[in-house]
Coordinates of N, CA, C and O in Angstrom, one line a residue:
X1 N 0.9 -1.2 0.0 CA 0.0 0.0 0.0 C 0.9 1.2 0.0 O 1.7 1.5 0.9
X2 N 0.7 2.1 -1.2 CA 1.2 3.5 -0.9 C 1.2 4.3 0.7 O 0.3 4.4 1.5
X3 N 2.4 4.9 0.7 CA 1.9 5.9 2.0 C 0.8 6.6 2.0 O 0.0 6.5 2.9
X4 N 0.8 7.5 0.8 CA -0.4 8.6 0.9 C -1.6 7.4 1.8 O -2.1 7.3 3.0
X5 N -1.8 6.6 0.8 CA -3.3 5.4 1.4 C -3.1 5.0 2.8 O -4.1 4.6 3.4
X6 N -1.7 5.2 3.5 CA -1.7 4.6 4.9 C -2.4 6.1 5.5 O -3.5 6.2 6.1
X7 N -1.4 7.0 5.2 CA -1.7 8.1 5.8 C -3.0 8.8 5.7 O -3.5 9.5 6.5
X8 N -3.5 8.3 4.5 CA -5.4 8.8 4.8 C -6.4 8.3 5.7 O -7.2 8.8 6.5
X9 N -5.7 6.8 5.3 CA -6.6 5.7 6.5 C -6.3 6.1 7.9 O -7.1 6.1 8.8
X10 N -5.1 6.5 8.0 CA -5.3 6.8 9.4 C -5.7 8.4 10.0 O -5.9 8.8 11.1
X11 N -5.7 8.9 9.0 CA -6.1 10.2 10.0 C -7.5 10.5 9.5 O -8.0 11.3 10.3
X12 N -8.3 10.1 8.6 CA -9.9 10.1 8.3 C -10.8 10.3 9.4 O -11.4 11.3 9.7
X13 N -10.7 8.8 10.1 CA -11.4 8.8 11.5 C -11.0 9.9 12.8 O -11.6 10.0 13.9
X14 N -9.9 10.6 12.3 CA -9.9 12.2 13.8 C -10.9 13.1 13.4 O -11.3 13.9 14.2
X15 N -11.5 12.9 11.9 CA -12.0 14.0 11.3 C -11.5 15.5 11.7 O -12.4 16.3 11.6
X16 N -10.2 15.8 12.0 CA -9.5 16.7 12.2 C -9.1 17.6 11.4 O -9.0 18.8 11.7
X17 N -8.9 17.0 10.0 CA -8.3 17.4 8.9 C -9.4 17.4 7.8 O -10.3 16.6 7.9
X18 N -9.4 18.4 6.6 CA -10.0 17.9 5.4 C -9.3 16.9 4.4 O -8.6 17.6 3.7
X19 N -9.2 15.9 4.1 CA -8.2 15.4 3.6 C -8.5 14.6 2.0 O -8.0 13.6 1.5
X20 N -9.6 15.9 1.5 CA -10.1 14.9 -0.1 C -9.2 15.9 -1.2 O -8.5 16.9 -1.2
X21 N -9.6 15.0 -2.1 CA -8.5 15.3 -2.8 C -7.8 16.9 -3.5 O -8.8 17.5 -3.9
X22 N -7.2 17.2 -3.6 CA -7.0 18.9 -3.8 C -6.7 20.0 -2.9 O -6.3 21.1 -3.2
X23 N -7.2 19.3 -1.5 CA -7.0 20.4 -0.8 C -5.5 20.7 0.0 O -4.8 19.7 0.4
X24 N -4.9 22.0 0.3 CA -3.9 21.8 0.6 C -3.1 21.0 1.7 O -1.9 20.9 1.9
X25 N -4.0 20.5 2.5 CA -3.8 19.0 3.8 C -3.3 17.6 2.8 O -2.3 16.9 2.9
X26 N -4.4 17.6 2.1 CA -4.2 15.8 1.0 C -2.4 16.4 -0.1 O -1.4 15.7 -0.1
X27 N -2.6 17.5 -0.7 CA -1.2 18.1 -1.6 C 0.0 18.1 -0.2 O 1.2 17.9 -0.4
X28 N -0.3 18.3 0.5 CA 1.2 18.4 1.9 C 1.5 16.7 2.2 O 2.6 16.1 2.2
X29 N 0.3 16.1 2.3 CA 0.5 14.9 2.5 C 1.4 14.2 1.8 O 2.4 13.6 2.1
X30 N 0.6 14.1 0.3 CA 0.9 13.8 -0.9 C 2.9 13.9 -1.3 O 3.7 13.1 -1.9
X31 N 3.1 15.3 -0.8 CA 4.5 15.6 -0.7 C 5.5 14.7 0.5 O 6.7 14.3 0.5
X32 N 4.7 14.6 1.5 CA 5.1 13.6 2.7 C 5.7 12.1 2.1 O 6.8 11.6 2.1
X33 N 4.3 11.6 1.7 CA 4.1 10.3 1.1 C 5.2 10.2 0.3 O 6.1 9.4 0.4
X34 N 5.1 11.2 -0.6 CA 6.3 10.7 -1.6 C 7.7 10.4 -1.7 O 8.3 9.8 -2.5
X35 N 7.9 11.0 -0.4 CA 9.5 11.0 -0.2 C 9.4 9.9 0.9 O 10.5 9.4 1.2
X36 N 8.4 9.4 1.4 CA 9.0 8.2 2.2 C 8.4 7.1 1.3 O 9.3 6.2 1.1
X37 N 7.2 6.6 0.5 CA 7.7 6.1 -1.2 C 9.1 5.7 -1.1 O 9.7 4.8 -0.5
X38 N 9.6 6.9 -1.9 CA 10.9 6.7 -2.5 C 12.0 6.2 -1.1 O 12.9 5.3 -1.1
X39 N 11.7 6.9 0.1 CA 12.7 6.2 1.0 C 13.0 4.6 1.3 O 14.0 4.0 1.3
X40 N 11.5 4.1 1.7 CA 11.0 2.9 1.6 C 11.6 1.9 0.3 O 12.0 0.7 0.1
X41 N 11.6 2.8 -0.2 CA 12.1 2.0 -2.0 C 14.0 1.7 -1.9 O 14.6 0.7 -2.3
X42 N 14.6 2.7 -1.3 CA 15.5 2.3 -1.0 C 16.1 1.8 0.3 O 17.3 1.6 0.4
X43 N 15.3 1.6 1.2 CA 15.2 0.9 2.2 C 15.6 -0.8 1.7 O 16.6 -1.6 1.8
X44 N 13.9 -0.8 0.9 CA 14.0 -2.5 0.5 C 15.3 -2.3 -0.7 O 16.1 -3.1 -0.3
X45 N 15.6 -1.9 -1.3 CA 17.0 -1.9 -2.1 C 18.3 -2.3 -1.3 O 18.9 -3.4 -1.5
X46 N 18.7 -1.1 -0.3 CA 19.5 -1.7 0.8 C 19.4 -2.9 1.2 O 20.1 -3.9 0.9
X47 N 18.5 -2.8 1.7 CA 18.0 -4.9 2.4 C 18.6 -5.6 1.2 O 19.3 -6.7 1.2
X48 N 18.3 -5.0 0.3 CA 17.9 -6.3 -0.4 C 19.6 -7.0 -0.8 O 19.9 -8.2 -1.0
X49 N 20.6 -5.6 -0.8 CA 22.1 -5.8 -1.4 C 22.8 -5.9 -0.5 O 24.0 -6.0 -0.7
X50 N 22.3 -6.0 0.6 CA 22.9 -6.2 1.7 C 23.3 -7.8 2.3 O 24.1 -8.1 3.2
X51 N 22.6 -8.7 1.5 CA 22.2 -10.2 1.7 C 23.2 -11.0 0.7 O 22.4 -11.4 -0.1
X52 N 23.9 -11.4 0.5 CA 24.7 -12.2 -0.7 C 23.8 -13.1 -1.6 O 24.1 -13.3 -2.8
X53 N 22.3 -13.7 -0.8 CA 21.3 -14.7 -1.4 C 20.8 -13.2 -2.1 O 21.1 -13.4 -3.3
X54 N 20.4 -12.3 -2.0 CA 19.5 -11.6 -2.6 C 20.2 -10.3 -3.6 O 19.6 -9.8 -4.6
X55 N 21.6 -9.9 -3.2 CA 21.9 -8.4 -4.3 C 22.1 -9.0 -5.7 O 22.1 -10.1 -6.3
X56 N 22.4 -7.3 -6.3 CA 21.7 -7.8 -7.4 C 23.1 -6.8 -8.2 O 23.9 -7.4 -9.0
X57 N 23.2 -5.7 -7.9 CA 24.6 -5.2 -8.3 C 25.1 -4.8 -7.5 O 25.9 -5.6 -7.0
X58 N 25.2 -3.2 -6.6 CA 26.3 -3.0 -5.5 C 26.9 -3.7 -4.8 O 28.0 -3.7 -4.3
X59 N 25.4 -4.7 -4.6 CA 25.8 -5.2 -2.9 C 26.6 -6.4 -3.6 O 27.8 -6.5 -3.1
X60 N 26.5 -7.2 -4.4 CA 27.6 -8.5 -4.9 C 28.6 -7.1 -5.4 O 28.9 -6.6 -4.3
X61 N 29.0 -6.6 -6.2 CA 30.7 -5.5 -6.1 C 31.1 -5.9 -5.0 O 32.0 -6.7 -4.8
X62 N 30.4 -5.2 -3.9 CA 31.2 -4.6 -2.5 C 31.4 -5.6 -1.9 O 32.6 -5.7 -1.4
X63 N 30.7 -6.4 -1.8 CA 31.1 -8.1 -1.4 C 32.4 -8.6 -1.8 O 33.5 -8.6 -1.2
X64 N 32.1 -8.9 -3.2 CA 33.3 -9.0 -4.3 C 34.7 -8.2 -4.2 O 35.8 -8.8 -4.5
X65 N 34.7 -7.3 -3.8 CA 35.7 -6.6 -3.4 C 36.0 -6.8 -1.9 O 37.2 -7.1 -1.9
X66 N 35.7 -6.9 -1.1 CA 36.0 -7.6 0.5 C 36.6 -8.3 0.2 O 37.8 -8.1 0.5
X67 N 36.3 -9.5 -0.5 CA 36.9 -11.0 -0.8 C 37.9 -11.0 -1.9 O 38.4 -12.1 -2.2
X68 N 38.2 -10.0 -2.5 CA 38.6 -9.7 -3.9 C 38.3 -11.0 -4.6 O 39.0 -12.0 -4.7
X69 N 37.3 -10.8 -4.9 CA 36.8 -11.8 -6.1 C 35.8 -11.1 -7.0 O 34.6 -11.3 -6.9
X70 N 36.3 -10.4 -7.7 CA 35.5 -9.1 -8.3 C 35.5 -10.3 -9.6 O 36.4 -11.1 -9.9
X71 N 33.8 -10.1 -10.5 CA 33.5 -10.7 -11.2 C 32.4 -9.9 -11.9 O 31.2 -10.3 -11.8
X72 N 32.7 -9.1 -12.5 CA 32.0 -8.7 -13.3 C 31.2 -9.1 -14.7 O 30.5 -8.4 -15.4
X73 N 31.6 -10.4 -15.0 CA 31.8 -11.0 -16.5 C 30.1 -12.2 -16.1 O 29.5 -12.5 -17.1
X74 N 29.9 -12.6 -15.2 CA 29.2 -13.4 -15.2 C 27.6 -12.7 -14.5 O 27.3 -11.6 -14.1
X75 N 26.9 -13.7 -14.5 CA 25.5 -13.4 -14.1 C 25.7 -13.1 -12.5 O 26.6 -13.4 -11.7
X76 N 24.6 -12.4 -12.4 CA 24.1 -12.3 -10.7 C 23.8 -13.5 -9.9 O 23.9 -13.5 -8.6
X77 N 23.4 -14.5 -10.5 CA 23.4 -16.2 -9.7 C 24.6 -17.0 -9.8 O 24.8 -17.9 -9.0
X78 N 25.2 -16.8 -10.7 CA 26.9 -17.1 -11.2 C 27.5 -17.0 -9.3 O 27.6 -17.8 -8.4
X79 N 27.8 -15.3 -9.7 CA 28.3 -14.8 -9.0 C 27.9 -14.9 -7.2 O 28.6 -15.1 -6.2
X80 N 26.6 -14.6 -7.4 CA 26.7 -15.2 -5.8 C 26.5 -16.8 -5.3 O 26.3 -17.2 -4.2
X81 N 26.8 -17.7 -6.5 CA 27.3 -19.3 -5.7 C 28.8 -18.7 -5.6 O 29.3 -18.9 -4.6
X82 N 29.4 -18.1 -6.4 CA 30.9 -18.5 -6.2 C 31.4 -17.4 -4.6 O 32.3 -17.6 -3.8
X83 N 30.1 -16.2 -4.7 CA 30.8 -15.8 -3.0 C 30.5 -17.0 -2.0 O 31.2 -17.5 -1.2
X84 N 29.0 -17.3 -2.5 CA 28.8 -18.1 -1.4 C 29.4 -19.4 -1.1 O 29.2 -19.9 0.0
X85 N 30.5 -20.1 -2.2 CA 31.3 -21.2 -2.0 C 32.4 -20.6 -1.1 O 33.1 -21.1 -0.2
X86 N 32.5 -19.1 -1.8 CA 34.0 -18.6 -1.2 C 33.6 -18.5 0.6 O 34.3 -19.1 1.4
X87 N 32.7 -17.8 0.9 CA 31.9 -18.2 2.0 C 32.4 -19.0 3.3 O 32.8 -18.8 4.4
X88 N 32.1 -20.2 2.5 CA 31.7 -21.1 3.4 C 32.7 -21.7 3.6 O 32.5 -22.7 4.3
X89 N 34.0 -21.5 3.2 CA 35.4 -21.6 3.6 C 36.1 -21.4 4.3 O 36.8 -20.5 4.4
X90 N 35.9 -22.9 5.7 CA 36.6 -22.0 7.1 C 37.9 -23.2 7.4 O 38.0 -24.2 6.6
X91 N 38.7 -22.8 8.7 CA 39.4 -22.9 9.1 C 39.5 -24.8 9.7 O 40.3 -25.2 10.6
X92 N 38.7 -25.4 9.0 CA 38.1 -26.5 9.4 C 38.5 -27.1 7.7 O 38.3 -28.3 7.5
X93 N 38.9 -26.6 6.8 CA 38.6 -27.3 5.3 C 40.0 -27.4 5.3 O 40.8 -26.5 5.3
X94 N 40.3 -29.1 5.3 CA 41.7 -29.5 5.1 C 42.1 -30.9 4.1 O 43.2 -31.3 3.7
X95 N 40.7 -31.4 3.8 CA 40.7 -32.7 3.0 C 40.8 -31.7 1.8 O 40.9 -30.5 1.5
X96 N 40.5 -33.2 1.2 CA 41.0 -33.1 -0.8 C 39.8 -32.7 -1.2 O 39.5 -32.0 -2.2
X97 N 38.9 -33.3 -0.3 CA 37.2 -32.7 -1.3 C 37.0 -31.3 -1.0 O 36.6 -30.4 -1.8
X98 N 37.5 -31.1 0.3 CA 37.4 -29.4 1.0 C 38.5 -28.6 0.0 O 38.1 -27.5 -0.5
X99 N 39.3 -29.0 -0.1 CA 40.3 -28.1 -1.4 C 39.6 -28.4 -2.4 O 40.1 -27.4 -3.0
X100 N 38.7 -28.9 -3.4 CA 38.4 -28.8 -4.4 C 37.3 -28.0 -4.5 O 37.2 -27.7 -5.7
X101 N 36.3 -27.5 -3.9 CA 35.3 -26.6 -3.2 C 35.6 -25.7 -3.0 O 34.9 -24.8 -3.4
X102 N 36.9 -25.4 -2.1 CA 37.7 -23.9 -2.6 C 37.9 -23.3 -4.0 O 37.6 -22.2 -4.6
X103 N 38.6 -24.6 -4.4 CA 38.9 -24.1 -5.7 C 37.3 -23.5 -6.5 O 37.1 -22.6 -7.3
X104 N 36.4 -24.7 -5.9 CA 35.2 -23.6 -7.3 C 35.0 -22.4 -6.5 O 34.7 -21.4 -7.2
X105 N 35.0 -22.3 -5.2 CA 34.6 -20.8 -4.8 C 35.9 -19.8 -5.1 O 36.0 -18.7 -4.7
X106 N 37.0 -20.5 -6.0 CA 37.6 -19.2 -6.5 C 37.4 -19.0 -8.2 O 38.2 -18.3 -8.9
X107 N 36.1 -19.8 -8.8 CA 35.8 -19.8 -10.2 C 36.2 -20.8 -10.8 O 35.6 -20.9 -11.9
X108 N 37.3 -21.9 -10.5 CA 38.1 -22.8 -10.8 C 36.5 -24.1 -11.0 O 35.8 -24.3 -10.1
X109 N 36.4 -24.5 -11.8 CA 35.3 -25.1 -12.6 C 36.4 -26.9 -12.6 O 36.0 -27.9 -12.0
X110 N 37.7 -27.0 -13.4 CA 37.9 -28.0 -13.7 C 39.5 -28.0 -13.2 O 40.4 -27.2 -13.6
X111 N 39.6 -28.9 -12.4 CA 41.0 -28.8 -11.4 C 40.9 -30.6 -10.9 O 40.0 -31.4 -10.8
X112 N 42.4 -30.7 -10.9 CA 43.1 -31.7 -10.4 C 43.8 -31.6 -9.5 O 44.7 -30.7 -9.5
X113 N 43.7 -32.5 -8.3 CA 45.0 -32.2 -6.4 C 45.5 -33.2 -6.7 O 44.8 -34.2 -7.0
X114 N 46.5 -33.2 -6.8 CA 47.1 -34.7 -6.5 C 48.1 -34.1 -5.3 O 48.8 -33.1 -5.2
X115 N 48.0 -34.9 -4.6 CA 48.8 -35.3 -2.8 C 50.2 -36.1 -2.8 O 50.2 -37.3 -3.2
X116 N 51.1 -35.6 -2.5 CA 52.8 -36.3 -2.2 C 53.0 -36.3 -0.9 O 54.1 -35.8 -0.6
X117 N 52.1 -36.8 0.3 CA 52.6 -36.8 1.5 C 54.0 -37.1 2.1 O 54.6 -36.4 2.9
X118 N 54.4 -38.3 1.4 CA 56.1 -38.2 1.4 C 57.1 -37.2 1.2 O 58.0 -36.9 2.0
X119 N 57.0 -36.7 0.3 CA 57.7 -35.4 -0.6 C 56.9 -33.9 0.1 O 57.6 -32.9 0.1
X120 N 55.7 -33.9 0.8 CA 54.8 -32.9 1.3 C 54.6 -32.0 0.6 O 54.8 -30.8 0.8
X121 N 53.8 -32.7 -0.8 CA 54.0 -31.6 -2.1 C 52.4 -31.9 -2.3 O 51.8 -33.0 -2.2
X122 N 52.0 -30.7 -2.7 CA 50.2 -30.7 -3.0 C 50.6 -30.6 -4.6 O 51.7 -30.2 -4.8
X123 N 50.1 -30.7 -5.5 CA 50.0 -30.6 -7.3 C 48.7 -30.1 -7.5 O 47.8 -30.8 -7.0
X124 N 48.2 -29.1 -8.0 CA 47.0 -28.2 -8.3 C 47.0 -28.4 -9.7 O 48.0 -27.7 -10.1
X125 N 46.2 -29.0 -10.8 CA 46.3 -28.7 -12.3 C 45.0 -28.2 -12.5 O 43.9 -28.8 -12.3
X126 N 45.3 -26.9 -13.0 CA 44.3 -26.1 -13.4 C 43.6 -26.0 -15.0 O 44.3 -25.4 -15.8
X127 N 42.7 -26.4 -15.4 CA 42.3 -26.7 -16.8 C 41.2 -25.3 -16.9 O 40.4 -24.9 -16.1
X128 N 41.6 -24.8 -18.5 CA 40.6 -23.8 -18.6 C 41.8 -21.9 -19.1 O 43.0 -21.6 -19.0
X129 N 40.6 -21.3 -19.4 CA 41.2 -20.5 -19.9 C 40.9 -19.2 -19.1 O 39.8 -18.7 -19.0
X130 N 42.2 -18.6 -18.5 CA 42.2 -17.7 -17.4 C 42.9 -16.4 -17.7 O 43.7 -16.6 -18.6
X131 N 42.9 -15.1 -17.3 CA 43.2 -14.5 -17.8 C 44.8 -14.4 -16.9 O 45.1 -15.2 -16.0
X132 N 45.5 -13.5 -17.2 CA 46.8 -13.1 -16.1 C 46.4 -13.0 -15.2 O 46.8 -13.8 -14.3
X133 N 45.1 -11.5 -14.6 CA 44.7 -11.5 -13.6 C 44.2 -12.3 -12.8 O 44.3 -12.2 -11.6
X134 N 43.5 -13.2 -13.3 CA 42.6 -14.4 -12.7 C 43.8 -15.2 -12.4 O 43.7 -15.4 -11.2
X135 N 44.6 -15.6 -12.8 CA 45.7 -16.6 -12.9 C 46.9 -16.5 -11.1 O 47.4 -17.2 -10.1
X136 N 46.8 -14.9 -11.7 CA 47.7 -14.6 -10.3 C 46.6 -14.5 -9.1 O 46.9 -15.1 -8.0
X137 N 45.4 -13.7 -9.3 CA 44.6 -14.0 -7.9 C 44.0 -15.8 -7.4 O 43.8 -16.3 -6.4
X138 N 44.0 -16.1 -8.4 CA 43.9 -18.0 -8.1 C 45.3 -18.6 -7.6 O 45.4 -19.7 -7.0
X139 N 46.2 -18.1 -7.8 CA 47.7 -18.7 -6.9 C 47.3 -18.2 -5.6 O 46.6 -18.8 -4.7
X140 N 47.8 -17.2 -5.4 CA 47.5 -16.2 -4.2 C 46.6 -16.9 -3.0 O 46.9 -17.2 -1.8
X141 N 45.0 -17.3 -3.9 CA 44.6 -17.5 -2.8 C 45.0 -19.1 -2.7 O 44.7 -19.7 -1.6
X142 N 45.6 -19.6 -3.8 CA 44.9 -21.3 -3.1 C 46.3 -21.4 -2.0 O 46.3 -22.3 -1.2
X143 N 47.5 -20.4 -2.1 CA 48.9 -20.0 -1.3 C 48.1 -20.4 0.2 O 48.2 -21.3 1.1
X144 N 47.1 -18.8 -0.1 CA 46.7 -18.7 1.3 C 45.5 -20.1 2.0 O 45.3 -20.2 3.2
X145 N 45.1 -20.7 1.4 CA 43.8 -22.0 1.5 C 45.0 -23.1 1.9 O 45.0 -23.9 2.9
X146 N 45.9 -23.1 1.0 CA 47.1 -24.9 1.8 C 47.5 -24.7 2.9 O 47.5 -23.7 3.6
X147 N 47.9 -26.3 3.0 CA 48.6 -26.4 4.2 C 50.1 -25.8 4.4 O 50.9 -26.4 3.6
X148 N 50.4 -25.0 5.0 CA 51.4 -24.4 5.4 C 52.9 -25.1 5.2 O 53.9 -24.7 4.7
X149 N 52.5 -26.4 5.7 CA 54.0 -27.3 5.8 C 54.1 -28.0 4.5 O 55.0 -28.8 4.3
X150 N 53.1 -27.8 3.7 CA 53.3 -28.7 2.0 C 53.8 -27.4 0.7 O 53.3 -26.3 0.5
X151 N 54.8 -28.2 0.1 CA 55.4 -27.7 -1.0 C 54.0 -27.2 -2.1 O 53.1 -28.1 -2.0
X152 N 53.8 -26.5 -2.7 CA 52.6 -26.1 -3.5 C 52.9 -25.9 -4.7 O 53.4 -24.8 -4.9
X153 N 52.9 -26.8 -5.9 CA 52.8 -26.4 -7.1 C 51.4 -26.3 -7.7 O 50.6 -27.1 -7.4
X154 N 51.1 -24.9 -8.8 CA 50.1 -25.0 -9.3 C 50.2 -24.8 -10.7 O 50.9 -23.7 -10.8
X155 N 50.0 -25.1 -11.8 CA 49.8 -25.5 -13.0 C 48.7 -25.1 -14.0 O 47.8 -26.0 -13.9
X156 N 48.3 -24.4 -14.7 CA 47.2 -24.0 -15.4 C 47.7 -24.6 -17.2 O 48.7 -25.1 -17.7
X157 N 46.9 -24.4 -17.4 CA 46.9 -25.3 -18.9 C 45.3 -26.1 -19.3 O 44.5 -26.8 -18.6
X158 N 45.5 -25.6 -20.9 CA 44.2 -27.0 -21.2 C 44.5 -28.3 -21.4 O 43.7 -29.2 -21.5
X159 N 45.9 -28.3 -21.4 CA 46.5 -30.1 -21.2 C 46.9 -30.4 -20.0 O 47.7 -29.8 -19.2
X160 N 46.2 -31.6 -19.9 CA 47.0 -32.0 -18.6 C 47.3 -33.7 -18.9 O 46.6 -34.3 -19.7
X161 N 48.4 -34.2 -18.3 CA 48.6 -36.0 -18.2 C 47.5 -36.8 -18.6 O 47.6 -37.8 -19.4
X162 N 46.4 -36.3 -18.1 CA 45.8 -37.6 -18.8 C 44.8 -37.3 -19.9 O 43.9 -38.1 -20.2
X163 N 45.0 -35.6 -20.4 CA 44.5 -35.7 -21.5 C 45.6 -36.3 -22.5 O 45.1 -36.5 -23.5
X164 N 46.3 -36.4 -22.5 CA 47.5 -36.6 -23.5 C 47.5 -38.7 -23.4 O 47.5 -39.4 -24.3
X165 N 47.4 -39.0 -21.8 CA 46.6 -40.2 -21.8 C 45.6 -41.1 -22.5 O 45.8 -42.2 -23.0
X166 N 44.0 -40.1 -22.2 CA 43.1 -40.0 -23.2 C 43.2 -40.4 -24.4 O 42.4 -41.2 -24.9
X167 N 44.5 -39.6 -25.1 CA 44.4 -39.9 -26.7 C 45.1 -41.3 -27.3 O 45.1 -41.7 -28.4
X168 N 45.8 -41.9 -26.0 CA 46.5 -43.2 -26.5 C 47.5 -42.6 -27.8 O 47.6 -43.0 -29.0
X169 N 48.2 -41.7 -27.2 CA 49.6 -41.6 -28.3 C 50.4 -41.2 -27.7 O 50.0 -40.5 -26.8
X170 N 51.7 -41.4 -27.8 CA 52.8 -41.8 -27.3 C 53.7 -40.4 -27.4 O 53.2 -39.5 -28.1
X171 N 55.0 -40.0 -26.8 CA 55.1 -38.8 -27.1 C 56.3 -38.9 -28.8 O 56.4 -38.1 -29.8
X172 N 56.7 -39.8 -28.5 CA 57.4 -40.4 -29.8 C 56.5 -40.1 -31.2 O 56.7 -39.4 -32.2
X173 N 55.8 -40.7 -31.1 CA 54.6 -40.9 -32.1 C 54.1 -38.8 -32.2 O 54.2 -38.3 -33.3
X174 N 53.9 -38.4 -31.5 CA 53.6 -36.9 -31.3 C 54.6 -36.2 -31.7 O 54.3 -35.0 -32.2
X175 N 56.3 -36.6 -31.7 CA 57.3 -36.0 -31.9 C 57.2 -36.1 -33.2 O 57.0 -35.2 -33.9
X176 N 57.2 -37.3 -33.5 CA 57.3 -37.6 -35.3 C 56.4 -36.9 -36.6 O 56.7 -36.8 -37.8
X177 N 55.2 -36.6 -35.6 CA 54.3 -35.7 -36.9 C 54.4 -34.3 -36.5 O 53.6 -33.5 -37.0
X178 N 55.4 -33.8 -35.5 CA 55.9 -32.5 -35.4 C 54.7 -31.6 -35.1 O 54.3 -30.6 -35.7
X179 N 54.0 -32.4 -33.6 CA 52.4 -31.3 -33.8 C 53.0 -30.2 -32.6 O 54.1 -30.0 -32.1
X180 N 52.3 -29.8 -32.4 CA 51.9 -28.2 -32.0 C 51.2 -28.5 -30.6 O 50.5 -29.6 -30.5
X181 N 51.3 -27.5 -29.6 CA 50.2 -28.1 -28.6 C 49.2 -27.9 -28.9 O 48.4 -28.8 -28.6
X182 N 48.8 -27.1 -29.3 CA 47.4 -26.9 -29.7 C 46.9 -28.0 -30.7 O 45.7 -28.4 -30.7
X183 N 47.7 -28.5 -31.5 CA 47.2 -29.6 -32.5 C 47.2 -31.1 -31.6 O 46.4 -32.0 -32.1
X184 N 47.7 -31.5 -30.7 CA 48.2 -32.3 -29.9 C 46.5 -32.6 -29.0 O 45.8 -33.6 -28.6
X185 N 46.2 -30.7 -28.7 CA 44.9 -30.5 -27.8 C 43.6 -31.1 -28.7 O 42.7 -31.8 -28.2
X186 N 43.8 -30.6 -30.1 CA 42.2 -31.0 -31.3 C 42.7 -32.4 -31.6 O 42.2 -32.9 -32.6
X187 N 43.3 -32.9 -31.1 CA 43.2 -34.4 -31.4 C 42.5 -35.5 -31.1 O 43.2 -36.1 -30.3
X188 N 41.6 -36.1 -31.3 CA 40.5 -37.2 -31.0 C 41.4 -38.3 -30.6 O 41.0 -39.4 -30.2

């Protein structure tokens, strides 16, 4: 319900006021109403970007920027699973399934851990196409996400071991027709 309509309903019954339409009491009102309207309107706006389930642009930025995971490129539901993966990321996440849930709450879609507990070496292979900036804020953070006492390599590339696996060819056989990585990648 409009204000003006709250505000008529309730002052009608003082019969205090004239309050039909035109007169300068209903035009003061009317000026009243309008600006809390509009306040009201950004009230529920606020609320609304205030929530990670619910904003829609400022409020995912300002988020995005806290966490620096600024993502401008994707949708509004995109972007608030990956705050909300980034989220839910606590001090408690130390397994391999828990590292790989980080990884999507940092946009990382297709990744490989492999674990050298002997050696204390974590292996991150990153598949997909990233930009510099993305490349360096995804080290950074998975730096900050490992375990402290393990060696950390991470690796980006659209090849990885067992795509090259996959194709059942040998590297001999790959040397000999002189391919290209990229021809190596379109290979069935």
């Amino acid at each position: 319900m409009a204000v003006i309509s709250s505000l008529i309903k309730a002052l009608t019954p003082l019969n205090i006021y004239n309050i039909t339409y035109g007169t300068n009491i209903y035009n003061e009102l009317y000026v009243y109403a309008n600006e809390l309207d509009r306040l009201n309107l950004e009230i529920d706006t606020l609320l609304r970007e205030a929530f990670v389930y619910t904003a829609e642009s400022y409020g995912l930025a300002n988020i995005e920027k806290i966490y620096t995971a600024e993502d401008t490129s994707n949708t509004a539901q995109t972007r608030r699973e990956k705050l909300l993966e980034r989220l839910s990321i606590n001090d408690s996440y130390f397994t391999l399934k828990d590292m790989k849930k980080s990884l999507l709450g940092l946009g990382v879609k297709d990744s490989r851990i492999l674990e050298f507990p002997s050696r204390r070496t974590i292996v991150f292979e990153i598949s997909g196409k990233y930009t510099d900036a993305e490349i360096n804020f995804i080290k950074a953070e998975i730096k900050k996400l490992a375990p402290v006492a393990f060696e950390i390599q991470i690796y980006f590339g659209g090849l990885s071991w067992s795509d090259f696996e996959g194709k059942n060819l040998s590297f001999s056989s790959m040397d000999l027709q002189n391919l290209s990585w990229e021809q190596i990648d379109e290979l069935e």
